[in-house]
Amino acid sequence: MALTSTFTSLNLPVKNVAQSKAFFTGIGFALNPQFPDNENSAAIVIGDNLQVMLIADSFFTTLTERDIVDTSKYAQFTIALAFESRAKVDEIVKTAVSLGGKLHAEPEDHGVMYHWGFVDLDGHLWAINCMNADAAQG
């Protein structure tokens, strides 16, 4: 059997936990009450057994000896999430932009996948997608 995780947490450094928490809950994500919620961190649930830990830069630096990536210059990775419809993708991206995020790209329709994205308050890239099951099978 292949190795699989029972729970995944992506740790993202952020400049201001309170502002980032407001941004993500404003989009519609929920806080995970099982994890710390303070000036150093907050856990945002983004899927079943999947969360993003928003960790203050000052605290994040105690977790690693490496420098935090300058997201104004570099893309370390993109967080890609899939939702049930094009309308939901559009809603999420438009809400993110209305809350201070920036557009990552123009919407793209690849037939089997509709894609749009945003950049959060700290420069992290989010790809928001919807899969077209009918097109994928055909």
CSV table of C-alpha atoms in Angstrom, one decimal:
chain,number,residue,atom,x,y,z
A,1,MET,CA,0.0,0.0,0.0
A,2,ALA,CA,1.2,3.5,-0.9
A,3,LEU,CA,2.2,5.9,1.9
A,4,THR,CA,-0.6,8.4,2.7
A,5,SER,CA,-1.1,11.0,5.4
A,6,THR,CA,-4.1,11.0,7.6
A,7,PHE,CA,-3.9,14.7,8.1
A,8,THR,CA,-2.0,17.5,6.2
A,9,SER,CA,-1.1,20.9,7.4
A,10,LEU,CA,0.7,23.4,5.1
A,11,ASN,CA,2.6,26.0,7.1
A,12,LEU,CA,2.6,29.5,5.5
A,13,PRO,CA,4.5,32.4,6.9
A,14,VAL,CA,2.4,35.6,7.1
A,15,LYS,CA,3.2,39.1,8.1
A,16,ASN,CA,0.0,39.6,10.2
A,17,VAL,CA,-1.9,36.6,11.5
A,18,ALA,CA,-5.1,38.6,12.3
A,19,GLN,CA,-5.2,40.2,8.8
A,20,SER,CA,-4.6,36.8,7.1
A,21,LYS,CA,-7.2,35.1,9.2
A,22,ALA,CA,-9.7,37.8,8.3
A,23,PHE,CA,-8.8,37.4,4.6
A,24,PHE,CA,-9.3,33.6,4.6
A,25,THR,CA,-12.4,33.5,6.7
A,26,GLY,CA,-13.8,36.3,4.6
A,27,ILE,CA,-13.4,34.1,1.5
A,28,GLY,CA,-15.4,31.5,3.4
A,29,PHE,CA,-12.9,29.1,5.0
A,30,ALA,CA,-13.3,28.1,8.6
A,31,LEU,CA,-10.9,28.2,11.5
A,32,ASN,CA,-9.8,24.8,12.9
A,33,PRO,CA,-10.7,25.1,16.6
A,34,GLN,CA,-8.3,22.2,17.5
A,35,PHE,CA,-5.2,24.3,16.7
A,36,PRO,CA,-3.8,27.5,18.3
A,37,ASP,CA,-5.4,30.8,17.3
A,38,ASN,CA,-3.3,33.6,18.6
A,39,GLU,CA,-0.9,36.4,17.4
A,40,ASN,CA,1.5,33.6,16.3
A,41,SER,CA,-0.8,31.3,14.4
A,42,ALA,CA,-4.2,30.3,13.2
A,43,ALA,CA,-5.4,27.2,11.4
A,44,ILE,CA,-7.6,27.5,8.3
A,45,VAL,CA,-9.5,24.4,7.1
A,46,ILE,CA,-9.3,24.1,3.3
A,47,GLY,CA,-10.5,20.5,2.9
A,48,ASP,CA,-11.1,17.2,4.5
A,49,ASN,CA,-8.1,16.5,6.7
A,50,LEU,CA,-6.3,19.5,5.2
A,51,GLN,CA,-5.5,22.9,6.6
A,52,VAL,CA,-3.2,25.9,6.2
A,53,MET,CA,-1.4,27.1,9.3
A,54,LEU,CA,-0.9,30.8,9.1
A,55,ILE,CA,2.2,31.4,11.1
A,56,ALA,CA,3.6,34.9,11.9
A,57,ASP,CA,7.0,35.5,10.2
A,58,SER,CA,8.7,36.1,13.6
A,59,PHE,CA,7.5,32.7,14.9
A,60,PHE,CA,8.1,30.9,11.6
A,61,THR,CA,11.8,31.8,11.8
A,62,THR,CA,12.0,29.7,15.0
A,63,LEU,CA,10.9,26.6,13.1
A,64,THR,CA,13.7,26.7,10.5
A,65,GLU,CA,17.1,28.0,9.9
A,66,ARG,CA,16.3,28.9,6.3
A,67,ASP,CA,15.2,32.3,5.1
A,68,ILE,CA,11.5,32.9,4.4
A,69,VAL,CA,10.9,33.2,0.7
A,70,ASP,CA,10.4,36.7,-0.6
A,71,THR,CA,7.1,36.1,-2.4
A,72,SER,CA,7.3,39.5,-4.2
A,73,LYS,CA,10.2,37.9,-6.2
A,74,TYR,CA,9.8,34.1,-5.9
A,75,ALA,CA,7.1,31.5,-6.1
A,76,GLN,CA,7.8,28.6,-3.8
A,77,PHE,CA,4.7,26.6,-4.7
A,78,THR,CA,1.0,27.1,-5.7
A,79,ILE,CA,-1.8,25.8,-3.5
A,80,ALA,CA,-4.3,24.3,-5.9
A,81,LEU,CA,-7.8,23.6,-4.7
A,82,ALA,CA,-10.7,22.2,-6.7
A,83,PHE,CA,-14.4,23.2,-6.2
A,84,GLU,CA,-17.7,22.0,-7.6
A,85,SER,CA,-18.4,24.6,-10.2
A,86,ARG,CA,-17.1,27.5,-12.4
A,87,ALA,CA,-19.4,29.8,-10.5
A,88,LYS,CA,-17.8,28.8,-7.2
A,89,VAL,CA,-14.3,29.3,-8.7
A,90,ASP,CA,-15.3,32.8,-9.9
A,91,GLU,CA,-16.9,33.6,-6.5
A,92,ILE,CA,-13.8,32.6,-4.5
A,93,VAL,CA,-11.4,34.5,-6.7
A,94,LYS,CA,-13.5,37.7,-6.8
A,95,THR,CA,-14.0,37.5,-3.1
A,96,ALA,CA,-10.3,37.1,-2.5
A,97,VAL,CA,-9.6,40.2,-4.7
A,98,SER,CA,-12.3,42.2,-2.9
A,99,LEU,CA,-10.5,41.4,0.4
A,100,GLY,CA,-7.2,42.7,-0.8
A,101,GLY,CA,-5.8,39.8,-2.7
A,102,LYS,CA,-4.5,40.2,-6.3
A,103,LEU,CA,-5.3,38.3,-9.5
A,104,HIS,CA,-2.8,35.5,-10.2
A,105,ALA,CA,-3.9,35.0,-13.8
A,106,GLU,CA,-6.8,35.4,-16.1
A,107,PRO,CA,-9.4,32.7,-16.1
A,108,GLU,CA,-8.6,29.7,-18.3
A,109,ASP,CA,-11.0,27.1,-19.6
A,110,HIS,CA,-9.1,24.0,-20.7
A,111,GLY,CA,-12.2,21.9,-21.3
A,112,VAL,CA,-11.5,19.3,-18.6
A,113,MET,CA,-10.5,22.0,-16.1
A,114,TYR,CA,-11.5,25.6,-15.5
A,115,HIS,CA,-8.8,27.6,-13.7
A,116,TRP,CA,-8.4,30.9,-12.1
A,117,GLY,CA,-6.2,32.1,-9.3
A,118,PHE,CA,-5.3,34.8,-6.7
A,119,VAL,CA,-2.4,35.9,-4.7
A,120,ASP,CA,-3.1,36.3,-1.0
A,121,LEU,CA,-2.0,39.2,1.3
A,122,ASP,CA,1.4,37.6,1.7
A,123,GLY,CA,2.1,36.8,-1.9
A,124,HIS,CA,1.3,33.1,-1.7
A,125,LEU,CA,-0.3,31.7,-5.0
A,126,TRP,CA,-3.6,30.0,-4.9
A,127,ALA,CA,-5.0,28.1,-8.0
A,128,ILE,CA,-8.7,27.7,-7.8
A,129,ASN,CA,-10.1,25.0,-10.2
A,130,CYS,CA,-13.2,23.1,-11.3
A,131,MET,CA,-12.9,19.8,-13.0
A,132,ASN,CA,-15.3,19.0,-15.8
A,133,ALA,CA,-15.9,15.2,-15.3
A,134,ASP,CA,-17.8,14.9,-18.6
A,135,ALA,CA,-15.0,16.4,-20.7
A,136,ALA,CA,-12.4,14.4,-18.8
A,137,GLN,CA,-14.2,11.1,-19.7
A,138,GLY,CA,-14.8,12.1,-23.3
